[in-house]
Tab-separated table of C-alpha atoms in Angstrom:
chain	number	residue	atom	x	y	z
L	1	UNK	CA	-203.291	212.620	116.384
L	2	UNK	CA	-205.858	213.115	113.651
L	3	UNK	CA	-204.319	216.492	112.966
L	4	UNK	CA	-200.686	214.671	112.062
L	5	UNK	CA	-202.214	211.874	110.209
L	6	UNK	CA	-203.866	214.108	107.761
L	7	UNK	CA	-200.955	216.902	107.333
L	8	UNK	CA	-199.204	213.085	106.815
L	9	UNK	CA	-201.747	212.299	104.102
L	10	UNK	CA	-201.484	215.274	102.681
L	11	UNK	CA	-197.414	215.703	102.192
L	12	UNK	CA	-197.656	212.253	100.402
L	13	UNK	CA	-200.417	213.396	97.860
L	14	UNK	CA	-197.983	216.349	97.158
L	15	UNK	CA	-194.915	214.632	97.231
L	16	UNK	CA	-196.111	211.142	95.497
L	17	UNK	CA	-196.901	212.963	91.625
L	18	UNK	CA	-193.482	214.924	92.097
L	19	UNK	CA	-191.765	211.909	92.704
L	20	UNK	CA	-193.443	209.504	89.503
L	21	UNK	CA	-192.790	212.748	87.593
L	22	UNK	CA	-188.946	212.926	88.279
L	23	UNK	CA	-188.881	209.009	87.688
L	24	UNK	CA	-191.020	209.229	84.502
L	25	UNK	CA	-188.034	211.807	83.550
L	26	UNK	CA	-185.140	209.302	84.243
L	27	UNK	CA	-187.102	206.554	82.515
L	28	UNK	CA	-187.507	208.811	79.300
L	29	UNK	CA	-183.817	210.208	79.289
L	30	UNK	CA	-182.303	206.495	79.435
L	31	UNK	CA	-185.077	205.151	76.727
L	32	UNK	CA	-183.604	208.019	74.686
L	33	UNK	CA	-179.862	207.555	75.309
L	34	UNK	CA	-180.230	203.830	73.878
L	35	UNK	CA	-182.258	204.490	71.256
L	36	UNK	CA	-179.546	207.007	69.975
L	37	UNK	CA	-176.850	204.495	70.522
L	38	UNK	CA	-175.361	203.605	67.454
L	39	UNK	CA	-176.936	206.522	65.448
L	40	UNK	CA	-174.111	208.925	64.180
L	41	UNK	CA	-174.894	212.745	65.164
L	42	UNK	CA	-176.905	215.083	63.059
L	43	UNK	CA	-174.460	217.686	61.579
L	44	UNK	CA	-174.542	220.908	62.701
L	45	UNK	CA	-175.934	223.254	61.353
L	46	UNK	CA	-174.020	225.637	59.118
L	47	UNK	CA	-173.947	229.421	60.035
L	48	UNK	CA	-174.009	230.788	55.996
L	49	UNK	CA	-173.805	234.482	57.367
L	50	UNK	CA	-175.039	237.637	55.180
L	51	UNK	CA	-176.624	236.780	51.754
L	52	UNK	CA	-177.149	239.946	49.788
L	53	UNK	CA	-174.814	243.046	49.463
L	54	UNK	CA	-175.334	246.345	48.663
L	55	UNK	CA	-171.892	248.350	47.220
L	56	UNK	CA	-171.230	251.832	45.845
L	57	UNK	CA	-168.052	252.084	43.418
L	58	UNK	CA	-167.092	254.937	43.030
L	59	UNK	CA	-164.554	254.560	40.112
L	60	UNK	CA	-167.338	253.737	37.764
L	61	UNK	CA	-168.444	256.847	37.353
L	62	UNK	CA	-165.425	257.784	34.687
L	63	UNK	CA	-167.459	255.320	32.281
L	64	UNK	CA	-170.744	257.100	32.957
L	65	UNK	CA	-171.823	253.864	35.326
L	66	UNK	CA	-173.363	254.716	38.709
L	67	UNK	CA	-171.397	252.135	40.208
L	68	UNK	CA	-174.316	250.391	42.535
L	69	UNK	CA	-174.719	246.963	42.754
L	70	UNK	CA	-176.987	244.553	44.639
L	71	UNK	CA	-175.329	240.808	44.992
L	72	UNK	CA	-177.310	238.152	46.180
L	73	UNK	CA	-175.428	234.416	47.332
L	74	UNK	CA	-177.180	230.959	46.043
L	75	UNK	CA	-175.736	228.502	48.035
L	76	UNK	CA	-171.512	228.862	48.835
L	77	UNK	CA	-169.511	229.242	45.546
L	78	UNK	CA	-172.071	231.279	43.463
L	79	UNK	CA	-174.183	234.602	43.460
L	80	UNK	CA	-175.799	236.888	41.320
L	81	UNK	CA	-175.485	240.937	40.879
L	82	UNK	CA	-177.188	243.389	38.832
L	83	UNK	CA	-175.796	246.845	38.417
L	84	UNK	CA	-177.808	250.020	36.788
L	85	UNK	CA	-176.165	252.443	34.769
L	86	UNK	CA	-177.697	256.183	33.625
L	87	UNK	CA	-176.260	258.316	31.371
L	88	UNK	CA	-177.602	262.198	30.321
L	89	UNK	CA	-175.792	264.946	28.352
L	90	UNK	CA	-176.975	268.371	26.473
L	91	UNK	CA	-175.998	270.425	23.981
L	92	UNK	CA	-177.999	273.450	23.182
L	93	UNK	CA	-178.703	271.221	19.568
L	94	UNK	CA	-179.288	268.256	20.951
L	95	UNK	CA	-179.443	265.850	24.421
L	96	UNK	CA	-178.555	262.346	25.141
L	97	UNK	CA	-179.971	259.249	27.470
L	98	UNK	CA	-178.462	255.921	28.208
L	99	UNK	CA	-179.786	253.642	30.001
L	100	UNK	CA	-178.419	250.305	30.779
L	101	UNK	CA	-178.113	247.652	32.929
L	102	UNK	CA	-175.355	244.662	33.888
L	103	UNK	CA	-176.538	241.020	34.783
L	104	UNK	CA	-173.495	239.107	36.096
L	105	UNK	CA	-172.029	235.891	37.470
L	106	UNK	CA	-169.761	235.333	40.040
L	107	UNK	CA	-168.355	231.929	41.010
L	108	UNK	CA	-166.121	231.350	44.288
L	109	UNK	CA	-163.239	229.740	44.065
L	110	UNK	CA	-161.975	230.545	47.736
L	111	UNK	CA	-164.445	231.670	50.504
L	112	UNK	CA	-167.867	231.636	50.383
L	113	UNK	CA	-170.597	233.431	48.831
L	114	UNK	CA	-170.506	236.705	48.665
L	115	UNK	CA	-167.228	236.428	50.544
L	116	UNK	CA	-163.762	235.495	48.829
L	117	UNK	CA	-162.135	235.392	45.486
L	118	UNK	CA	-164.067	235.258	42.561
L	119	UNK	CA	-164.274	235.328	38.595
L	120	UNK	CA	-167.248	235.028	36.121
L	121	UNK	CA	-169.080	236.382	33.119
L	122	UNK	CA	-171.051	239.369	33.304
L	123	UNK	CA	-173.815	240.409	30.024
L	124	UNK	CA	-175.138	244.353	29.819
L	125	UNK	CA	-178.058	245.638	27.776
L	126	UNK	CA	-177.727	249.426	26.616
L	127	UNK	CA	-180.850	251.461	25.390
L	128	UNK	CA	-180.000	254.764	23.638
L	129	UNK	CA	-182.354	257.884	22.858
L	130	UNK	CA	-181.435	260.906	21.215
L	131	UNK	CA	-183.135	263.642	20.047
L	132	UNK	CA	-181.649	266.401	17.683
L	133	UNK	CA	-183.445	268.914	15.544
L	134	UNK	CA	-186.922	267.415	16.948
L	135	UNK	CA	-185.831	264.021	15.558
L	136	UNK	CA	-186.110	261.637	18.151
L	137	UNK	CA	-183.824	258.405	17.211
L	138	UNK	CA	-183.907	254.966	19.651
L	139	UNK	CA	-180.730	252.088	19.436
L	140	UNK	CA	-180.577	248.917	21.248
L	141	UNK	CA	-177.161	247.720	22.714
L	142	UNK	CA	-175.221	244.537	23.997
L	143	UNK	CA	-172.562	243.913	25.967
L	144	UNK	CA	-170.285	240.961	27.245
L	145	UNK	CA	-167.486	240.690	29.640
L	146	UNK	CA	-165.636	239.405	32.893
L	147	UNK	CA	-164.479	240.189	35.668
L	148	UNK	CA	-162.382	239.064	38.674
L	149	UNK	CA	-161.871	240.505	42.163
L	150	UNK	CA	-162.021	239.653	46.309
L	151	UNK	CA	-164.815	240.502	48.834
L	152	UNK	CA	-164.837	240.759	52.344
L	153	UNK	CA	-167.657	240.852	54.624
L	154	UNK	CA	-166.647	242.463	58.042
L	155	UNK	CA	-169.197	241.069	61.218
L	156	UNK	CA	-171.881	240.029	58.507
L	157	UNK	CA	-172.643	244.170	58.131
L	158	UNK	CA	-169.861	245.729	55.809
L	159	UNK	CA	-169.077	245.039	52.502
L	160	UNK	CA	-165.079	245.859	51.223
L	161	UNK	CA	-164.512	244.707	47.346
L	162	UNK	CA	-161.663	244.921	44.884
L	163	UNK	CA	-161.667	244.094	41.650
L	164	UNK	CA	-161.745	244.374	37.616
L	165	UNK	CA	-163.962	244.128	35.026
L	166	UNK	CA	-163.648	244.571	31.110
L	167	UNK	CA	-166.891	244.511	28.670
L	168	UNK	CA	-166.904	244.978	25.013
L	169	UNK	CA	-169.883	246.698	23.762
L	170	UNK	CA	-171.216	247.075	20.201
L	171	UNK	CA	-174.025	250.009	20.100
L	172	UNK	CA	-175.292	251.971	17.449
L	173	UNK	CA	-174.061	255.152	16.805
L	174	UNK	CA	-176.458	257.943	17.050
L	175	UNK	CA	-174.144	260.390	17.061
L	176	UNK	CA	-173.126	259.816	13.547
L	177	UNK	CA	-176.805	260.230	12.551
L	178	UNK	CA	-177.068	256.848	10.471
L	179	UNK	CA	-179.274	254.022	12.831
L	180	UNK	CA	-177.061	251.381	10.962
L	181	UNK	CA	-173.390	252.854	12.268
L	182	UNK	CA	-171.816	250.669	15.163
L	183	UNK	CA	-169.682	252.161	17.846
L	184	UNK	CA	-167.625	249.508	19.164
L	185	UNK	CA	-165.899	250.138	22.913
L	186	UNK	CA	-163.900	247.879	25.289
L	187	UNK	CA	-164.623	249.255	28.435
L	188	UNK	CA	-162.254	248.203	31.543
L	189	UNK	CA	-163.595	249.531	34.534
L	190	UNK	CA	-161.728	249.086	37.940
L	191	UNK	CA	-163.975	248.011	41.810
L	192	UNK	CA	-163.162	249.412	44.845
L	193	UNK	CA	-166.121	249.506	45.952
L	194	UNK	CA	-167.767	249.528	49.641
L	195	UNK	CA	-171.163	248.518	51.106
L	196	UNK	CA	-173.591	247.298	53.829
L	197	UNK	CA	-174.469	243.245	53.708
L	198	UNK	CA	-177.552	241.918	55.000
């Protein structure tokens, strides 16, 4: 008999805390229920997807551009890109190098960021160095333009654009051999251009 009263004793000190525990729990869940009566829901939160892409276009090369391009999305309708350009050529007289680079703007009018249609303005910045005869000259040149196109991000990894853009460009001529002769080009270059996102 002592035997049963203390294996009885001792399945109600295990039982007893298990017991408060799961009524502390129902206590807590219906506290909580009617203190979120009345309360609207939080909104979900909004799965924004990839942020940056990477692209290669190839059909920038006919205007001596390397056609790369890192975009990065602020927010849903807007994003940044930045695209390098090199240039090098020879002559057994002389040689060439251009360097310059394209800051531009694009602005979502269906989609969002870097995904959908866009348009916006784009600015470049073109530094020049030739050297002929031992006589090293340096120019400084600008750009502005546009341009309009689609992107589509595939599973938040690939990157498929289309597109246009048209800059005109005033740079000193160093070809001509003055430092104060202007070259002035409209340069339309066409994007089909494919990449990674991330």
């Amino acid at each position: 008999m002592p035997r049963a009263a203390l294996v009885l004793l001792l399945s109600l000190c295990v039982l007893f805390p298990r017991m408060a525990l799961a009524q502390d729990d129902v206590i807590s869940q219906v506290q909580d229920w009617f203190s979120k009566l009345g309360k609207p829901k939080p909104p979900p939160v909004e799965e924004l997807g990839a942020r940056n892409t990477f692209t290669i276009n190839p059909l920038a090369l006919q205007n001596s551009q390397l056609g790369v391009e890192y975009e990065r999305a602020f927010g849903k309708g807007f994003s940044l890109y930045a695209a390098p350009e090199f240039a090098y050529g020879r002559t057994p007289e002389a040689w060439t190098l251009s360097l310059a680079g394209t800051l531009g703007i694009r602005l979502f009018v269906l989609g969002n960021a870097p995904s959908g249609i866009y348009f916006g303005p784009e600015f470049s910045v073109i530094h020049q160095i030739r050297s002929q005869n031992h006589v090293r000259r340096r120019a400084l040149g600008l750009g502005l333009g546009g341009s309009v196109g689609w992107t589509l991000v595939l599973f938040n990894r690939f990157t498929l654009a289309a597109g246009f853009s048209a800059q005109y460009r005033s740079i000193p001529d160093l070809e001509a051999g003055g430092d104060g002769a202007l070259r002035v080009q409209v340069i339309p270059t066409p994007r089909l251009a494919f990449g990674v996102a991330f």
